[in-house]
Amino acid sequence: MQDVAEHAGVSQRTVSNVVNNYVHVSPKTREKVQKAIKELGYRPNVSAQRLRSGRTGMIALALPNISWPYFAELAHLVQQAAQEFKQTVFVVETDALRDREISSLEGFRSDVVDGVIFSPVELEGKDLPELDVPLVLIGEKIANVGRPHFSVDGWAAAYAVTEHLLDRGARNFVVVGSSDNVITSGPGPQRRKGIEDALASRGLKLSKDSVVETLWTHDAAHFALTEWLRNHDLPDAIIALNDSAAAGSIRALADVGARVPDDVLVTGWDDTDIASYMLPSLTAIKPDKASIAHRSVQTLMELIRDGKTDAGEETIDFELVVRESSTPR
């Protein structure tokens, strides 16, 4: 940096300001320094910068499974939000396993990352290990544990989608997705309760036999609903607890000659990219994924910089995007 300063005829601090993209450097000076940098082939010493600042410039994102479209899209949005703060994101899959969740968190030391955004599945609030870096929680599993937490109100969203189907004339419902499976144990119960309460408001009830237990993947949902249809009449509506399960459900219905939406209404959840391109296009709950990503990164950076934040329990908005799968012709 001193060589660049001498070559450009400016102070070393001015070179530092240009390298760090400070706005108060005049265009003429900035151009002169950038020219010197190019001519000398200067590259900032990232390791030295990190030693001086006491930070790694890296944050961790721990998710259950990035092969699921929702988590893949969320990871992409977190990466984009982190770029605004010049942070690199280190993504870790926990496979929704308790031991992996604990070992991942315990591995996030201050010499590895500056902070962690964590979407838990198996861990409860009391199970969270002590960390020497800031932690922000996302998802519907852990709440009210004294950590910043961003999630969608699963009960309210489930109530809204059920009301939508009731208003379309549906009275006999099937829910595709199990609240008993490990990876769905966080959001599953909230969503099922919202469905049950919406039905109860119209004098209806969701029977135990109307819940098709399955992983929230297209192949598992297809298999499970196919088996269910062997012994049951068609329902009026199917609420799939994510878009992948909805895709598998629509295929299972097609296999038995049932038409969506004419014979059965179908809804999904997450409004991932596939939803608008399915045939028919999929009605789905759309959580504000961009806000979840931005608020979690922004809050984590506040904790890293200042050691504190005003963020606490925050509910992120959602909307019900109505498409062809719940709109009978």
mmCIF file of C-alpha atoms in Angstrom:
data_model
loop_
_atom_site.group_PDB
_atom_site.id
_atom_site.type_symbol
_atom_site.label_atom_id
_atom_site.label_comp_id
_atom_site.label_asym_id
_atom_site.label_seq_id
_atom_site.Cartn_x
_atom_site.Cartn_y
_atom_site.Cartn_z
ATOM 1 C CA MET A 1 0.000 0.000 0.000
ATOM 2 C CA GLN A 2 2.917 2.345 0.717
ATOM 3 C CA ASP A 3 4.323 1.579 -2.753
ATOM 4 C CA VAL A 4 0.978 2.481 -4.316
ATOM 5 C CA ALA A 5 0.848 5.718 -2.297
ATOM 6 C CA GLU A 6 4.315 6.771 -3.458
ATOM 7 C CA HIS A 7 3.542 5.836 -7.075
ATOM 8 C CA ALA A 8 0.300 7.846 -7.044
ATOM 9 C CA GLY A 9 1.722 10.750 -5.023
ATOM 10 C CA VAL A 10 -0.866 10.453 -2.257
ATOM 11 C CA SER A 11 -0.906 9.353 1.376
ATOM 12 C CA GLN A 12 -1.212 5.734 2.403
ATOM 13 C CA ARG A 13 -4.496 6.575 4.099
ATOM 14 C CA THR A 14 -5.888 7.822 0.787
ATOM 15 C CA VAL A 15 -4.965 4.494 -0.828
ATOM 16 C CA SER A 16 -6.740 2.725 2.033
ATOM 17 C CA ASN A 17 -9.820 4.875 1.490
ATOM 18 C CA VAL A 18 -9.882 4.002 -2.218
ATOM 19 C CA VAL A 19 -9.370 0.278 -1.552
ATOM 20 C CA ASN A 20 -12.229 0.331 0.971
ATOM 21 C CA ASN A 21 -14.421 2.343 -1.400
ATOM 22 C CA TYR A 22 -14.954 5.307 0.923
ATOM 23 C CA VAL A 23 -17.118 7.919 -0.774
ATOM 24 C CA HIS A 24 -15.233 11.067 0.305
ATOM 25 C CA VAL A 25 -12.322 10.517 -2.115
ATOM 26 C CA SER A 26 -12.474 12.864 -5.117
ATOM 27 C CA PRO A 27 -12.988 11.225 -8.522
ATOM 28 C CA LYS A 28 -9.637 12.546 -9.773
ATOM 29 C CA THR A 29 -7.708 11.150 -6.788
ATOM 30 C CA ARG A 30 -9.596 7.858 -6.945
ATOM 31 C CA GLU A 31 -8.714 7.471 -10.637
ATOM 32 C CA LYS A 32 -5.040 8.222 -9.946
ATOM 33 C CA VAL A 33 -4.868 5.643 -7.130
ATOM 34 C CA GLN A 34 -6.702 3.001 -9.139
ATOM 35 C CA LYS A 35 -4.275 3.534 -12.007
ATOM 36 C CA ALA A 36 -1.317 3.030 -9.641
ATOM 37 C CA ILE A 37 -2.935 -0.097 -8.211
ATOM 38 C CA LYS A 38 -3.324 -1.516 -11.698
ATOM 39 C CA GLU A 39 0.202 -0.634 -12.796
ATOM 40 C CA LEU A 40 1.792 -2.152 -9.683
ATOM 41 C CA GLY A 41 -0.523 -5.170 -9.548
ATOM 42 C CA TYR A 42 -1.413 -4.414 -5.923
ATOM 43 C CA ARG A 43 -3.689 -6.843 -4.060
ATOM 44 C CA PRO A 44 -4.924 -6.107 -0.516
ATOM 45 C CA ASN A 45 -3.640 -8.532 2.119
ATOM 46 C CA VAL A 46 -6.950 -9.990 3.314
ATOM 47 C CA SER A 47 -5.338 -11.938 6.159
ATOM 48 C CA ALA A 48 -3.700 -8.797 7.501
ATOM 49 C CA GLN A 49 -6.961 -6.882 7.246
ATOM 50 C CA ARG A 50 -8.749 -9.564 9.235
ATOM 51 C CA LEU A 51 -6.036 -9.651 11.898
ATOM 52 C CA ARG A 52 -6.285 -5.899 12.261
ATOM 53 C CA SER A 53 -10.104 -5.816 12.426
ATOM 54 C CA GLY A 54 -10.521 -8.974 14.497
ATOM 55 C CA ARG A 55 -13.102 -10.259 12.005
ATOM 56 C CA THR A 56 -13.100 -13.005 9.392
ATOM 57 C CA GLY A 57 -15.427 -11.304 6.905
ATOM 58 C CA MET A 58 -17.453 -14.530 6.827
ATOM 59 C CA ILE A 59 -20.851 -15.448 8.251
ATOM 60 C CA ALA A 60 -22.347 -18.933 8.470
ATOM 61 C CA LEU A 61 -25.763 -20.076 7.282
ATOM 62 C CA ALA A 62 -26.870 -23.412 8.745
ATOM 63 C CA LEU A 63 -29.850 -24.978 6.951
ATOM 64 C CA PRO A 64 -31.452 -28.436 7.061
ATOM 65 C CA ASN A 65 -31.147 -29.330 3.368
ATOM 66 C CA ILE A 66 -30.331 -27.044 0.451
ATOM 67 C CA SER A 67 -31.708 -29.528 -2.071
ATOM 68 C CA TRP A 68 -35.173 -28.409 -0.944
ATOM 69 C CA PRO A 69 -36.203 -25.531 -3.229
ATOM 70 C CA TYR A 70 -37.223 -23.247 -0.339
ATOM 71 C CA PHE A 71 -33.863 -23.519 1.401
ATOM 72 C CA ALA A 72 -31.984 -23.201 -1.891
ATOM 73 C CA GLU A 73 -33.806 -19.960 -2.687
ATOM 74 C CA LEU A 74 -33.328 -18.683 0.860
ATOM 75 C CA ALA A 75 -29.595 -19.418 0.732
ATOM 76 C CA HIS A 76 -29.333 -17.474 -2.523
ATOM 77 C CA LEU A 77 -31.135 -14.495 -0.995
ATOM 78 C CA VAL A 78 -28.926 -14.563 2.108
ATOM 79 C CA GLN A 79 -25.868 -14.544 -0.161
ATOM 80 C CA GLN A 80 -27.248 -11.483 -1.948
ATOM 81 C CA ALA A 81 -28.020 -9.679 1.308
ATOM 82 C CA ALA A 82 -24.549 -10.466 2.666
ATOM 83 C CA GLN A 83 -22.905 -8.908 -0.379
ATOM 84 C CA GLU A 84 -24.305 -5.532 0.692
ATOM 85 C CA PHE A 85 -22.125 -5.834 3.801
ATOM 86 C CA LYS A 86 -19.148 -7.308 1.907
ATOM 87 C CA GLN A 87 -19.557 -10.608 3.728
ATOM 88 C CA THR A 88 -18.876 -14.103 2.442
ATOM 89 C CA VAL A 89 -21.472 -16.741 3.377
ATOM 90 C CA PHE A 90 -20.387 -20.181 4.527
ATOM 91 C CA VAL A 91 -23.345 -22.577 3.999
ATOM 92 C CA VAL A 92 -23.648 -25.742 6.084
ATOM 93 C CA GLU A 93 -26.257 -28.510 5.807
ATOM 94 C CA THR A 94 -27.349 -30.031 9.104
ATOM 95 C CA ASP A 95 -29.553 -32.734 7.519
ATOM 96 C CA ALA A 96 -32.092 -31.850 10.231
ATOM 97 C CA LEU A 97 -30.195 -34.073 12.669
ATOM 98 C CA ARG A 98 -29.696 -33.074 16.293
ATOM 99 C CA ASP A 99 -26.039 -34.118 16.431
ATOM 100 C CA ARG A 100 -25.254 -32.282 13.183
ATOM 101 C CA GLU A 101 -27.017 -29.164 14.398
ATOM 102 C CA ILE A 102 -25.040 -29.151 17.648
ATOM 103 C CA SER A 103 -21.690 -29.982 16.040
ATOM 104 C CA SER A 104 -22.211 -27.333 13.359
ATOM 105 C CA LEU A 105 -22.976 -24.631 15.908
ATOM 106 C CA GLU A 106 -20.074 -25.636 18.123
ATOM 107 C CA GLY A 107 -17.767 -25.495 15.108
ATOM 108 C CA PHE A 108 -18.627 -21.861 14.419
ATOM 109 C CA ARG A 109 -15.858 -20.251 16.457
ATOM 110 C CA SER A 110 -14.830 -16.608 16.198
ATOM 111 C CA ASP A 111 -11.679 -17.565 14.281
ATOM 112 C CA VAL A 112 -13.879 -19.243 11.640
ATOM 113 C CA VAL A 113 -16.901 -16.944 11.236
ATOM 114 C CA ASP A 114 -18.141 -13.648 12.654
ATOM 115 C CA GLY A 115 -21.720 -14.817 13.215
ATOM 116 C CA VAL A 116 -24.345 -17.463 12.426
ATOM 117 C CA ILE A 117 -27.823 -17.548 10.884
ATOM 118 C CA PHE A 118 -29.412 -20.835 11.950
ATOM 119 C CA SER A 119 -32.596 -22.647 10.890
ATOM 120 C CA PRO A 120 -33.082 -25.348 13.549
ATOM 121 C CA VAL A 121 -35.169 -28.488 13.191
ATOM 122 C CA GLU A 122 -34.421 -30.803 16.100
ATOM 123 C CA LEU A 123 -32.913 -28.451 18.670
ATOM 124 C CA GLU A 124 -35.081 -26.723 21.238
ATOM 125 C CA GLY A 125 -34.175 -23.354 22.705
ATOM 126 C CA LYS A 126 -32.729 -24.958 25.840
ATOM 127 C CA ASP A 127 -30.445 -27.105 23.678
ATOM 128 C CA LEU A 128 -28.656 -24.221 21.965
ATOM 129 C CA PRO A 129 -24.955 -24.398 22.830
ATOM 130 C CA GLU A 130 -23.059 -21.361 24.063
ATOM 131 C CA LEU A 131 -21.338 -19.610 21.154
ATOM 132 C CA ASP A 132 -18.605 -16.985 21.083
ATOM 133 C CA VAL A 133 -20.173 -15.421 17.991
ATOM 134 C CA PRO A 134 -23.606 -13.756 17.492
ATOM 135 C CA LEU A 135 -26.535 -15.995 16.536
ATOM 136 C CA VAL A 136 -29.749 -15.187 14.623
ATOM 137 C CA LEU A 137 -32.570 -17.733 14.332
ATOM 138 C CA ILE A 138 -34.922 -18.231 11.381
ATOM 139 C CA GLY A 139 -37.792 -20.655 10.809
ATOM 140 C CA GLU A 140 -40.732 -21.891 12.865
ATOM 141 C CA LYS A 141 -39.008 -24.223 15.335
ATOM 142 C CA ILE A 142 -37.475 -22.066 18.089
ATOM 143 C CA ALA A 143 -38.995 -18.832 19.349
ATOM 144 C CA ASN A 144 -38.829 -16.577 22.401
ATOM 145 C CA VAL A 145 -35.389 -17.672 23.603
ATOM 146 C CA GLY A 146 -33.802 -14.248 23.842
ATOM 147 C CA ARG A 147 -32.254 -14.396 20.368
ATOM 148 C CA PRO A 148 -33.272 -12.402 17.288
ATOM 149 C CA HIS A 149 -35.739 -14.589 15.409
ATOM 150 C CA PHE A 150 -37.457 -14.149 12.043
ATOM 151 C CA SER A 151 -40.311 -16.372 10.888
ATOM 152 C CA VAL A 152 -43.687 -16.445 9.188
ATOM 153 C CA ASP A 153 -46.834 -17.048 11.249
ATOM 154 C CA GLY A 154 -47.526 -20.599 10.082
ATOM 155 C CA TRP A 155 -50.877 -20.726 11.865
ATOM 156 C CA ALA A 156 -52.162 -17.550 10.190
ATOM 157 C CA ALA A 157 -50.944 -18.624 6.759
ATOM 158 C CA ALA A 158 -52.566 -22.056 7.086
ATOM 159 C CA TYR A 159 -55.805 -20.441 8.253
ATOM 160 C CA ALA A 160 -55.758 -18.134 5.217
ATOM 161 C CA VAL A 161 -55.226 -20.886 2.648
ATOM 162 C CA THR A 162 -57.928 -23.053 4.257
ATOM 163 C CA GLU A 163 -60.413 -20.166 4.202
ATOM 164 C CA HIS A 164 -59.592 -19.650 0.529
ATOM 165 C CA LEU A 165 -60.451 -23.264 -0.254
ATOM 166 C CA LEU A 166 -63.588 -23.155 1.887
ATOM 167 C CA ASP A 167 -64.716 -20.090 -0.044
ATOM 168 C CA ARG A 168 -64.180 -22.098 -3.228
ATOM 169 C CA GLY A 169 -66.707 -24.659 -1.939
ATOM 170 C CA ALA A 170 -64.350 -27.304 -0.542
ATOM 171 C CA ARG A 171 -65.647 -29.230 2.474
ATOM 172 C CA ASN A 172 -63.670 -32.468 2.435
ATOM 173 C CA PHE A 173 -59.948 -31.820 2.987
ATOM 174 C CA VAL A 174 -56.712 -33.808 2.906
ATOM 175 C CA VAL A 175 -53.408 -32.473 4.259
ATOM 176 C CA VAL A 176 -50.307 -33.878 2.560
ATOM 177 C CA GLY A 177 -47.416 -33.672 4.979
ATOM 178 C CA SER A 178 -46.650 -35.102 8.379
ATOM 179 C CA SER A 179 -46.043 -33.116 11.533
ATOM 180 C CA ASP A 180 -44.417 -36.201 13.048
ATOM 181 C CA ASN A 181 -41.418 -36.345 10.749
ATOM 182 C CA VAL A 182 -38.235 -34.815 12.149
ATOM 183 C CA ILE A 183 -37.634 -32.266 9.417
ATOM 184 C CA THR A 184 -41.256 -31.035 9.524
ATOM 185 C CA SER A 185 -41.628 -31.066 13.296
ATOM 186 C CA GLY A 186 -41.135 -27.306 13.525
ATOM 187 C CA PRO A 187 -43.592 -25.871 10.995
ATOM 188 C CA GLY A 188 -45.912 -28.892 10.711
ATOM 189 C CA PRO A 189 -47.910 -28.519 13.944
ATOM 190 C CA GLN A 190 -48.427 -24.766 13.478
ATOM 191 C CA ARG A 191 -49.760 -25.240 9.977
ATOM 192 C CA ARG A 192 -52.001 -28.150 10.889
ATOM 193 C CA LYS A 193 -53.468 -26.182 13.812
ATOM 194 C CA GLY A 194 -54.253 -23.282 11.479
ATOM 195 C CA ILE A 195 -56.037 -25.637 9.095
ATOM 196 C CA GLU A 196 -58.024 -27.277 11.910
ATOM 197 C CA ASP A 197 -59.066 -23.927 13.379
ATOM 198 C CA ALA A 198 -60.207 -22.587 10.007
ATOM 199 C CA LEU A 199 -62.288 -25.728 9.442
ATOM 200 C CA ALA A 200 -63.747 -25.518 12.949
ATOM 201 C CA SER A 201 -64.878 -21.943 12.237
ATOM 202 C CA ARG A 202 -67.149 -23.430 9.538
ATOM 203 C CA GLY A 203 -68.305 -26.380 11.654
ATOM 204 C CA LEU A 204 -65.950 -28.836 9.956
ATOM 205 C CA LYS A 205 -63.249 -31.161 11.289
ATOM 206 C CA LEU A 206 -60.021 -32.652 9.955
ATOM 207 C CA SER A 207 -60.006 -36.357 10.714
ATOM 208 C CA LYS A 208 -56.804 -38.203 11.522
ATOM 209 C CA ASP A 209 -57.322 -40.262 8.376
ATOM 210 C CA SER A 210 -57.235 -37.049 6.336
ATOM 211 C CA VAL A 211 -53.563 -36.375 7.064
ATOM 212 C CA VAL A 212 -51.243 -38.139 4.611
ATOM 213 C CA GLU A 213 -47.962 -38.572 6.437
ATOM 214 C CA THR A 214 -44.981 -38.050 4.163
ATOM 215 C CA LEU A 215 -41.733 -36.194 3.759
ATOM 216 C CA TRP A 216 -42.170 -32.855 2.027
ATOM 217 C CA THR A 217 -40.609 -34.040 -1.241
ATOM 218 C CA HIS A 218 -42.308 -34.623 -4.577
ATOM 219 C CA ASP A 219 -41.466 -38.329 -4.773
ATOM 220 C CA ALA A 220 -42.452 -39.116 -1.188
ATOM 221 C CA ALA A 221 -45.709 -37.175 -1.495
ATOM 222 C CA HIS A 222 -46.516 -38.857 -4.801
ATOM 223 C CA PHE A 223 -46.028 -42.309 -3.289
ATOM 224 C CA ALA A 224 -47.917 -41.545 -0.077
ATOM 225 C CA LEU A 225 -50.936 -39.938 -1.756
ATOM 226 C CA THR A 226 -51.069 -42.725 -4.365
ATOM 227 C CA GLU A 227 -51.344 -45.272 -1.542
ATOM 228 C CA TRP A 228 -53.966 -43.147 0.226
ATOM 229 C CA LEU A 229 -56.094 -42.854 -2.917
ATOM 230 C CA ARG A 230 -56.298 -46.645 -3.229
ATOM 231 C CA ASN A 231 -58.634 -46.748 -0.240
ATOM 232 C CA HIS A 232 -60.340 -43.355 -0.231
ATOM 233 C CA ASP A 233 -62.595 -41.240 -2.389
ATOM 234 C CA LEU A 234 -61.279 -38.038 -3.875
ATOM 235 C CA PRO A 235 -61.306 -35.087 -1.463
ATOM 236 C CA ASP A 236 -62.543 -31.656 -2.431
ATOM 237 C CA ALA A 237 -59.173 -30.086 -1.682
ATOM 238 C CA ILE A 238 -55.594 -30.987 -0.854
ATOM 239 C CA ILE A 239 -53.395 -28.694 1.209
ATOM 240 C CA ALA A 240 -49.778 -29.676 0.627
ATOM 241 C CA LEU A 241 -47.378 -28.305 3.222
ATOM 242 C CA ASN A 242 -44.804 -27.268 0.654
ATOM 243 C CA ASP A 243 -44.592 -26.866 -3.120
ATOM 244 C CA SER A 244 -42.690 -30.107 -3.684
ATOM 245 C CA ALA A 245 -45.378 -32.086 -1.869
ATOM 246 C CA ALA A 246 -47.981 -30.261 -3.980
ATOM 247 C CA ALA A 247 -46.194 -31.292 -7.191
ATOM 248 C CA GLY A 248 -46.129 -34.924 -6.079
ATOM 249 C CA SER A 249 -49.805 -34.712 -5.132
ATOM 250 C CA ILE A 250 -50.860 -33.316 -8.502
ATOM 251 C CA ARG A 251 -49.022 -36.150 -10.245
ATOM 252 C CA ALA A 252 -50.682 -38.747 -8.007
ATOM 253 C CA LEU A 253 -54.090 -37.287 -8.833
ATOM 254 C CA ALA A 254 -53.299 -37.316 -12.557
ATOM 255 C CA ASP A 255 -52.312 -40.984 -12.299
ATOM 256 C CA VAL A 256 -55.855 -41.878 -11.189
ATOM 257 C CA GLY A 257 -57.484 -39.618 -13.784
ATOM 258 C CA ALA A 258 -58.412 -36.801 -11.400
ATOM 259 C CA ARG A 259 -58.203 -33.278 -12.779
ATOM 260 C CA VAL A 260 -56.850 -30.283 -10.913
ATOM 261 C CA PRO A 261 -58.662 -28.013 -10.215
ATOM 262 C CA ASP A 262 -61.921 -29.382 -11.702
ATOM 263 C CA ASP A 263 -62.071 -32.482 -9.503
ATOM 264 C CA VAL A 264 -59.716 -31.535 -6.683
ATOM 265 C CA LEU A 265 -58.359 -28.163 -5.575
ATOM 266 C CA VAL A 266 -54.660 -28.162 -4.607
ATOM 267 C CA THR A 267 -52.516 -25.625 -2.793
ATOM 268 C CA GLY A 268 -48.822 -25.508 -1.920
ATOM 269 C CA TRP A 269 -46.546 -23.548 0.383
ATOM 270 C CA ASP A 270 -43.375 -21.445 -0.117
ATOM 271 C CA ASP A 271 -44.161 -20.204 -3.645
ATOM 272 C CA THR A 272 -40.841 -21.421 -4.978
ATOM 273 C CA ASP A 273 -39.899 -20.792 -8.613
ATOM 274 C CA ILE A 274 -41.587 -24.003 -9.769
ATOM 275 C CA ALA A 275 -45.043 -22.918 -8.547
ATOM 276 C CA SER A 276 -45.911 -20.593 -11.413
ATOM 277 C CA TYR A 277 -44.632 -23.053 -14.052
ATOM 278 C CA MET A 278 -46.495 -26.159 -12.909
ATOM 279 C CA LEU A 279 -49.484 -27.369 -14.904
ATOM 280 C CA PRO A 280 -51.803 -26.164 -13.568
ATOM 281 C CA SER A 281 -49.938 -23.282 -11.946
ATOM 282 C CA LEU A 282 -49.926 -23.649 -8.181
ATOM 283 C CA THR A 283 -51.770 -21.581 -5.608
ATOM 284 C CA ALA A 284 -49.350 -21.203 -2.704
ATOM 285 C CA ILE A 285 -48.502 -19.371 0.488
ATOM 286 C CA LYS A 286 -45.692 -16.974 -0.338
ATOM 287 C CA PRO A 287 -43.494 -16.057 2.625
ATOM 288 C CA ASP A 288 -41.452 -12.914 2.113
ATOM 289 C CA LYS A 289 -38.172 -14.807 1.711
ATOM 290 C CA ALA A 290 -36.256 -11.690 0.685
ATOM 291 C CA SER A 291 -37.243 -9.967 3.931
ATOM 292 C CA ILE A 292 -36.260 -13.007 5.997
ATOM 293 C CA ALA A 293 -32.840 -13.003 4.327
ATOM 294 C CA HIS A 294 -32.276 -9.256 4.548
ATOM 295 C CA ARG A 295 -33.466 -8.827 8.128
ATOM 296 C CA SER A 296 -31.475 -11.805 9.402
ATOM 297 C CA VAL A 297 -28.253 -10.604 7.732
ATOM 298 C CA GLN A 298 -28.823 -6.999 8.764
ATOM 299 C CA THR A 299 -29.451 -8.007 12.380
ATOM 300 C CA LEU A 300 -26.436 -10.289 12.465
ATOM 301 C CA MET A 301 -24.216 -7.462 11.184
ATOM 302 C CA GLU A 302 -25.564 -5.162 13.908
ATOM 303 C CA LEU A 303 -24.605 -7.755 16.508
ATOM 304 C CA ILE A 304 -21.164 -8.206 14.950
ATOM 305 C CA ARG A 305 -20.459 -4.468 14.747
ATOM 306 C CA ASP A 306 -22.180 -3.145 17.851
ATOM 307 C CA GLY A 307 -22.753 -6.153 20.069
ATOM 308 C CA LYS A 308 -26.457 -5.327 20.261
ATOM 309 C CA THR A 309 -29.595 -4.980 18.160
ATOM 310 C CA ASP A 310 -33.179 -3.806 18.566
ATOM 311 C CA ALA A 311 -34.434 -6.886 16.716
ATOM 312 C CA GLY A 312 -36.214 -9.586 18.703
ATOM 313 C CA GLU A 313 -39.131 -11.791 17.733
ATOM 314 C CA GLU A 314 -40.199 -10.575 14.288
ATOM 315 C CA THR A 315 -42.999 -12.000 12.174
ATOM 316 C CA ILE A 316 -42.341 -11.701 8.454
ATOM 317 C CA ASP A 317 -45.229 -11.048 6.065
ATOM 318 C CA PHE A 318 -46.757 -13.628 3.747
ATOM 319 C CA GLU A 319 -49.350 -13.558 0.994
ATOM 320 C CA LEU A 320 -51.584 -16.137 -0.627
ATOM 321 C CA VAL A 321 -50.833 -16.232 -4.352
ATOM 322 C CA VAL A 322 -53.919 -17.612 -6.107
ATOM 323 C CA ARG A 323 -53.319 -19.457 -9.355
ATOM 324 C CA GLU A 324 -54.994 -22.129 -11.487
ATOM 325 C CA SER A 325 -54.763 -25.080 -9.088
ATOM 326 C CA SER A 326 -57.487 -23.654 -6.841
ATOM 327 C CA THR A 327 -59.563 -21.838 -9.464
ATOM 328 C CA PRO A 328 -62.131 -24.206 -11.015
ATOM 329 C CA ARG A 329 -63.050 -23.451 -14.597
#
